[in-house]
Structures are given as structure tokens and as C-alpha cells.
CSV table of C-alpha atoms and ligand atoms in Angstrom, one decimal:
chain,number,residue,atom,x,y,z
A,158,MET,CA,1.7,52.0,43.7
A,159,THR,CA,0.1,49.0,44.2
A,160,ILE,CA,-1.2,46.9,41.5
A,161,GLY,CA,-3.8,44.3,42.3
A,162,VAL,CA,-3.9,41.4,39.6
A,163,PHE,CA,-6.0,38.4,39.4
A,164,ASP,CA,-7.1,35.4,37.4
A,165,SER,CA,-8.9,32.2,38.1
A,166,GLY,CA,-5.5,30.4,38.4
A,167,LEU,CA,-1.9,30.5,38.1
A,168,GLY,CA,-2.1,31.3,34.4
A,169,GLY,CA,-2.4,35.0,34.9
A,170,LEU,CA,1.2,35.2,36.3
A,171,THR,CA,2.4,35.0,32.7
A,172,ILE,CA,1.5,38.4,32.6
A,173,VAL,CA,3.3,39.1,35.8
A,174,ALA,CA,6.4,37.8,34.6
A,175,ALA,CA,6.3,40.6,32.0
A,176,MET,CA,5.3,43.0,34.6
A,177,LEU,CA,8.5,42.2,36.6
A,178,ARG,CA,10.9,42.4,33.6
A,179,ARG,CA,9.5,46.2,32.9
A,180,ILE,CA,7.7,47.5,35.9
A,181,HIS,CA,9.8,48.8,38.8
A,182,GLY,CA,9.3,50.0,42.1
A,183,VAL,CA,5.8,49.1,42.6
A,184,ARG,CA,4.0,46.2,45.0
A,185,ILE,CA,2.2,43.6,43.0
A,186,VAL,CA,-0.7,41.7,44.7
A,187,TYR,CA,-1.9,38.7,42.9
A,188,VAL,CA,-4.9,36.9,43.3
A,189,ALA,CA,-5.7,33.6,42.0
A,190,ASP,CA,-9.0,32.7,42.3
A,191,THR,CA,-8.6,28.6,42.5
A,192,ALA,CA,-11.5,28.2,44.7
A,193,ASN,CA,-14.0,28.9,41.7
A,194,ALA,CA,-11.5,27.9,38.5
A,195,PRO,CA,-12.3,27.8,35.9
A,196,TYR,CA,-14.0,30.6,34.9
A,197,GLY,CA,-14.3,30.1,31.4
A,198,GLU,CA,-17.0,27.2,31.7
A,199,LYS,CA,-19.1,29.5,34.0
A,200,THR,CA,-22.0,32.3,33.2
A,201,PRO,CA,-21.2,35.6,32.4
A,202,ASP,CA,-22.6,36.9,35.6
A,203,GLN,CA,-21.0,33.9,38.1
A,204,ILE,CA,-17.7,35.4,36.4
A,205,ARG,CA,-18.6,39.2,36.9
A,206,ASP,CA,-19.7,38.3,40.8
A,207,PHE,CA,-16.1,36.4,41.2
A,208,SER,CA,-14.2,39.4,39.6
A,209,ILE,CA,-16.3,42.1,41.7
A,210,ARG,CA,-15.6,40.4,45.0
A,211,VAL,CA,-11.6,39.7,44.2
A,212,THR,CA,-11.7,43.4,43.4
A,213,GLU,CA,-13.3,44.1,46.6
A,214,TYR,CA,-10.8,41.9,48.2
A,215,LEU,CA,-7.2,43.7,46.5
A,216,ILE,CA,-9.2,47.5,47.3
A,217,SER,CA,-10.0,46.8,50.9
A,218,HIS,CA,-7.2,44.4,52.2
A,219,HIS,CA,-4.4,46.0,50.0
A,220,ARG,CA,-5.4,49.5,49.2
A,221,ILE,CA,-4.5,48.9,45.1
A,222,ASP,CA,-3.9,52.1,42.7
A,223,ALA,CA,-4.2,49.9,39.6
A,224,LEU,CA,-5.9,46.7,38.6
A,225,VAL,CA,-4.8,44.4,35.9
A,226,VAL,CA,-7.6,41.5,34.8
A,227,ALA,CA,-4.9,38.5,33.8
A,228,CYS,CA,-7.8,36.9,32.2
A,229,ASN,CA,-9.6,37.5,28.8
A,230,THR,CA,-12.5,35.3,30.4
A,231,ALA,CA,-13.0,37.9,33.4
A,232,THR,CA,-11.9,40.8,31.1
A,233,SER,CA,-14.4,39.7,28.6
A,234,ALA,CA,-17.6,39.3,31.3
A,235,ALA,CA,-16.6,42.2,34.0
A,236,ILE,CA,-14.8,44.5,32.8
A,237,GLU,CA,-16.9,47.0,31.8
A,238,GLU,CA,-18.7,46.9,35.4
A,239,LEU,CA,-15.6,47.0,37.3
A,240,ARG,CA,-14.4,50.3,35.4
A,241,LYS,CA,-18.1,51.5,36.1
A,242,ARG,CA,-17.6,50.7,39.9
A,243,TYR,CA,-13.9,51.7,40.7
A,244,GLY,CA,-13.2,54.9,38.5
A,245,ASN,CA,-10.5,56.1,40.6
A,246,LEU,CA,-8.6,52.9,39.6
A,247,ILE,CA,-6.3,52.2,36.7
A,248,ILE,CA,-7.7,49.2,35.0
A,249,VAL,CA,-6.1,46.8,32.5
A,250,GLY,CA,-7.7,43.9,30.8
A,251,THR,CA,-6.4,41.2,28.5
A,252,GLU,CA,-7.8,40.7,25.2
A,253,PRO,CA,-7.0,38.0,22.5
A,254,GLY,CA,-4.7,39.7,19.9
A,255,LEU,CA,-6.6,38.6,17.0
A,256,LYS,CA,-5.1,42.2,15.1
A,257,PRO,CA,-1.4,41.5,15.6
A,258,ALA,CA,-2.3,37.8,14.3
A,259,ILE,CA,-3.9,38.9,11.2
A,260,SER,CA,-1.1,41.1,10.7
A,261,HIS,CA,1.6,38.0,11.3
A,262,SER,CA,0.1,35.5,9.4
A,263,LEU,CA,1.8,35.0,5.8
A,264,THR,CA,-0.8,32.3,5.0
A,265,LYS,CA,-3.8,34.4,6.7
A,266,ASN,CA,-5.1,31.5,8.1
A,267,VAL,CA,-5.1,32.2,12.0
A,268,GLY,CA,-6.1,30.1,15.4
A,269,VAL,CA,-7.8,31.5,18.3
A,270,LEU,CA,-7.7,29.3,21.3
A,271,ALA,CA,-9.6,30.8,24.4
A,272,THR,CA,-12.0,29.8,27.2
A,273,PRO,CA,-15.9,29.1,26.0
A,274,ALA,CA,-16.8,31.9,27.9
A,275,THR,CA,-14.3,34.1,25.9
A,276,LEU,CA,-15.4,33.1,22.4
A,277,GLY,CA,-18.8,33.2,23.5
A,278,GLY,CA,-18.5,36.8,24.7
A,279,GLU,CA,-20.0,39.9,22.9
A,280,LYS,CA,-16.3,41.8,23.2
A,281,TYR,CA,-14.9,38.8,21.2
A,282,LYS,CA,-17.6,38.6,18.9
A,283,SER,CA,-17.5,42.1,18.1
A,284,LEU,CA,-13.8,42.2,17.7
A,285,VAL,CA,-13.9,38.8,14.6
A,286,GLY,CA,-17.0,41.0,13.2
A,287,MET,CA,-15.2,44.4,13.1
A,288,LEU,CA,-11.6,42.7,11.6
A,289,SER,CA,-13.2,40.6,9.1
A,290,GLN,CA,-14.8,43.5,7.2
A,291,HIS,CA,-11.2,44.7,6.7
A,292,TYR,CA,-9.2,41.6,6.4
A,293,ARG,CA,-8.9,38.7,4.4
A,294,VAL,CA,-8.4,35.9,6.7
A,295,ARG,CA,-9.7,32.8,7.5
A,296,VAL,CA,-10.1,32.4,11.5
A,297,PHE,CA,-10.2,29.0,13.2
A,298,GLU,CA,-11.6,29.7,16.5
A,299,GLN,CA,-11.6,27.0,18.7
A,300,PRO,CA,-12.3,26.5,22.7
A,301,CYS,CA,-10.3,24.6,24.8
A,302,PRO,CA,-12.8,23.2,28.0
A,303,GLY,CA,-10.7,21.1,30.6
A,304,LEU,CA,-7.2,22.9,29.4
A,305,VAL,CA,-7.0,25.3,32.4
A,306,GLN,CA,-7.5,22.4,34.7
A,307,GLN,CA,-4.8,20.4,33.0
A,308,ILE,CA,-2.4,23.4,33.4
A,309,GLU,CA,-3.4,24.2,36.8
A,310,SER,CA,-2.2,20.7,37.8
A,311,GLY,CA,0.7,20.8,35.7
A,312,GLU,CA,0.2,18.7,33.2
A,313,THR,CA,1.6,20.7,30.5
A,314,ASP,CA,3.5,18.0,28.5
A,315,THR,CA,1.3,15.0,29.5
A,316,PRO,CA,-0.1,12.5,26.9
A,317,LYS,CA,-3.9,13.5,27.6
A,318,THR,CA,-2.9,17.4,27.2
A,319,HIS,CA,-1.3,16.1,23.9
A,320,ALA,CA,-4.4,14.0,23.0
A,321,MET,CA,-6.6,17.2,24.1
A,322,LEU,CA,-4.6,19.5,21.6
A,323,GLU,CA,-4.7,16.4,19.1
A,324,GLY,CA,-8.5,17.0,18.9
A,325,TRP,CA,-8.2,20.7,18.8
A,326,LEU,CA,-5.6,21.6,16.4
A,327,ALA,CA,-6.3,19.0,14.0
A,328,PRO,CA,-8.5,21.5,11.4
A,329,MET,CA,-5.9,24.0,12.1
A,330,ARG,CA,-3.1,22.1,10.9
A,331,ALA,CA,-5.0,20.8,7.7
A,332,ALA,CA,-5.4,24.6,6.9
A,333,ASP,CA,-2.0,25.7,6.9
A,334,VAL,CA,-2.7,27.7,9.9
A,335,ASP,CA,0.7,29.6,10.8
A,336,THR,CA,-0.5,32.3,13.7
A,337,ILE,CA,-2.3,31.2,16.8
A,338,VAL,CA,-3.7,33.8,19.2
A,339,LEU,CA,-3.2,32.4,23.0
A,340,GLY,CA,-6.8,33.7,23.8
A,341,CYS,CA,-6.3,32.7,27.6
A,342,THR,CA,-3.5,33.7,29.9
A,343,HIS,CA,-2.7,29.8,30.8
A,344,TYR,CA,-2.1,28.8,27.4
A,345,PRO,CA,1.4,30.3,26.7
A,346,LEU,CA,2.3,27.1,29.2
A,347,VAL,CA,1.8,24.9,26.6
A,348,LYS,CA,3.2,26.6,23.5
A,349,GLU,CA,5.7,24.0,23.4
A,350,ALA,CA,3.1,21.2,23.1
A,351,ILE,CA,1.2,23.4,20.6
A,352,GLU,CA,3.8,23.6,18.2
A,353,ARG,CA,4.7,19.6,18.3
A,354,VAL,CA,1.0,19.0,17.7
A,355,MET,CA,0.9,21.6,14.7
A,356,GLY,CA,4.3,19.9,13.3
A,357,ARG,CA,5.5,23.5,11.9
A,358,PRO,CA,6.9,26.4,13.7
A,359,ILE,CA,4.4,28.8,14.5
A,360,VAL,CA,3.9,32.2,15.7
A,361,PHE,CA,2.1,32.8,18.9
A,362,ILE,CA,0.5,35.9,20.0
A,363,ASP,CA,-0.3,36.1,23.8
A,364,SER,CA,-1.2,39.8,25.7
A,365,ALA,CA,1.3,39.8,28.5
A,366,GLU,CA,3.4,42.5,26.6
A,367,GLY,CA,0.7,44.6,25.4
A,368,VAL,CA,-0.9,44.7,28.8
A,369,THR,CA,2.2,45.3,30.5
A,370,ASN,CA,3.0,48.6,28.1
A,371,ARG,CA,-0.7,49.6,28.8
A,372,LEU,CA,-0.6,49.5,32.6
A,373,LEU,CA,3.1,51.2,32.6
A,374,HIS,CA,1.9,54.0,30.0
A,375,LEU,CA,-1.2,54.6,32.5
A,376,MET,CA,1.0,54.6,35.6
A,377,GLU,CA,3.7,57.0,34.2
A,378,LEU,CA,0.6,59.2,33.3
A,379,ARG,CA,0.0,59.1,36.9
A,380,GLY,CA,3.6,60.0,37.8
A,381,HIS,CA,5.1,56.8,38.3
A,382,ALA,CA,9.0,57.0,38.1
A,383,ASN,CA,9.7,53.6,37.4
A,384,GLY,CA,12.5,52.6,39.4
A,385,GLY,CA,13.3,50.7,42.6
A,386,GLU,CA,12.9,47.5,44.1
A,387,THR,CA,9.1,45.8,43.1
A,388,SER,CA,7.7,43.2,45.7
A,389,LEU,CA,5.2,40.6,44.7
A,390,ALA,CA,2.6,38.7,46.8
A,391,LEU,CA,0.8,35.8,46.1
A,392,TYR,CA,-2.6,34.7,47.2
A,393,ALA,CA,-5.0,31.9,46.3
A,394,THR,CA,-8.8,31.3,47.3
A,395,GLY,CA,-8.1,27.6,46.9
A,396,ALA,CA,-5.9,24.8,46.2
A,397,ILE,CA,-2.7,25.6,43.8
A,398,GLU,CA,0.2,23.7,42.5
A,399,PRO,CA,3.2,25.1,44.1
A,400,ALA,CA,5.8,24.1,41.5
A,401,MET,CA,3.3,25.9,38.3
A,402,VAL,CA,4.5,29.4,40.2
A,403,GLU,CA,8.6,28.3,40.0
A,404,THR,CA,7.9,27.0,36.4
A,405,ILE,CA,6.2,30.3,35.4
A,406,LEU,CA,8.1,33.0,37.3
A,407,GLY,CA,11.5,31.5,37.1
A,408,LYS,CA,11.7,31.4,41.0
A,409,SER,CA,9.5,30.2,43.9
A,410,PHE,CA,7.5,32.3,45.4
A,411,SER,CA,5.2,31.3,48.8
A,412,VAL,CA,1.3,31.4,47.9
A,413,THR,CA,-1.1,32.3,51.3
A,414,VAL,CA,-3.9,30.5,50.9
A,415,LEU,CA,-6.9,32.8,52.0
A,416,ASN,CA,-9.9,31.1,53.6
A,417,SER,CA,-12.6,33.9,52.7
A,418,LEU,CA,-12.0,37.2,51.0
A,419,ASP,CA,-14.0,39.2,53.7
B,772,LIG,N1,-6.6,32.7,32.4
B,772,LIG,C1,-8.0,32.7,31.9
B,772,LIG,C2,-8.4,33.6,30.9
B,772,LIG,O1,-7.2,34.3,30.4
B,772,LIG,C3,-8.9,31.5,32.1
B,772,LIG,C4,-9.3,31.0,32.8
B,772,LIG,C5,-10.3,30.1,32.8
B,772,LIG,O2,-11.2,29.2,32.3
B,772,LIG,O3,-10.4,29.9,34.3
B,772,LIG,O4,-9.2,33.2,30.4
């Protein structure tokens, strides 16, 4: 099987890293849509258009069988439209793991870090609405505009990134938050910096294992045997910082920059 994976940038590779550990005998084709990044500060219509263009590219140039939307922001804005248009593909999206965070939290004060578009989206709002009816929990939501750009440029641990985190996390630290949802696939790359700013051990919830398990389950239903070599090809629609690929995947891979998705 061929699995297409996309994100606005390299953050979705945090999901590919989990896929490489669990899923065998497949071809993975990854597109970092850096020409249009960051998605999280665009309108839902724009994000939907970007997502459709990348998916069309993956279908026409790579004949994918499955699509992983390795981006919370694109999942929020576009997954319904993608499912409507491409009903024959296995499609797996990425959503903030608020429910597991609530079960892990001892203080019942949970933080959610995500892009402005994800936190403002209907999907997230209805998830919070539904969960807050069932659980006694305080949820601290924090959009992090600019953090994706810091991470894309390799600034995961610089004074500027720390200062940004300090401003966003101060209310969570004061409220004894012990569990933080990383609601953007880039944010696992600043886990250490977040924990340092919080000044206490934090349980982090990201979606990489959940997405991988769901994908593998759906592939096995279509007969995938999960054995053999896996290959990974990386493409970007604009500039990327190559050192970040190695930081995330533990090994360097070359990235082909596409002049166009046609
Ligand atoms: N990695 C994307 C996400 O999971 C974020 C991106 C962006 O703002 O470009 O939401």
C-alpha cells in the first residue's frame, strides 16, 4: 500500500516517526506544504483548498491508497470535505487528545496548546462542549501563533521560543495544570522547553500513536499484512530546514522541493 501523509510543514513527521515504528511493508509519501505554512493562521476555506490540492497531488502523482492528515488544523477544517471527495481512500485525521488528557490528569486542570484555527474550529468546540458535560475539569486553551514558524526554523530551544512559551504557559503553571494536550503536530518538538517553563513534570498527550493504530487497523481490514521494508519519500512545496528532518526522524532523508503540485 502507498500512504500519503501531509502537514503544513515538518511537524507531521512526528506522526511519520510513529508510523515507521509500527507499520511495515508500505510506501510512505510525505508532503510538507511549506509554501502555504502556517495553516493555523489561515481561514478554514484556505486550509480546505490547500488540503485538497495536496491530496490531488498525492492521488495523481503517487496513487495513494491511504491518506493521513498529519495536521490538527487541516483535520479541523478539511477532513469532512476530503472524506466526501475521496470516499475510496482510507483517511485518518489528527485531533487533540482531550479525552485521554482528562483521564490522565490528577489535578483535573488540563492545558490544550493548538493553532488559532484548531481552537476556533467547530470540531474542537463540540469536543470540549461534549466532554465538559461529563467530566469535572478545567480546560486551559492556548493558541500559539508563531510557534510553528519557530519550530520550522529549528528554534525549538532558543530564548525567543522560551519567552513565547513563558507568556502562554504562565496561567497554566499558576493553576496547577499537570497534563498538556499537544494539539498541533509540531508541538511535540518543544516538549522539553514546555516542561522547563512549567517547572514540574508534565504528562503530554499527542496523537501520533492513536493515528498510527487507527491507520494500521483500517489497512489490515483491507488485507495489509504488515511485513517487509517501508520506504519514505519526502516532498515540500517551499523552503524547509533540513536539520529538522533529522531531529524528528533520527536520520537524514533528502527532501525534494516541488515547483508546483500540478
Ligand atoms: N502541524 C499543524 C497542526 O497540527 C500546524 C500547523 C500550522 O499552523 O501550519 O495543526
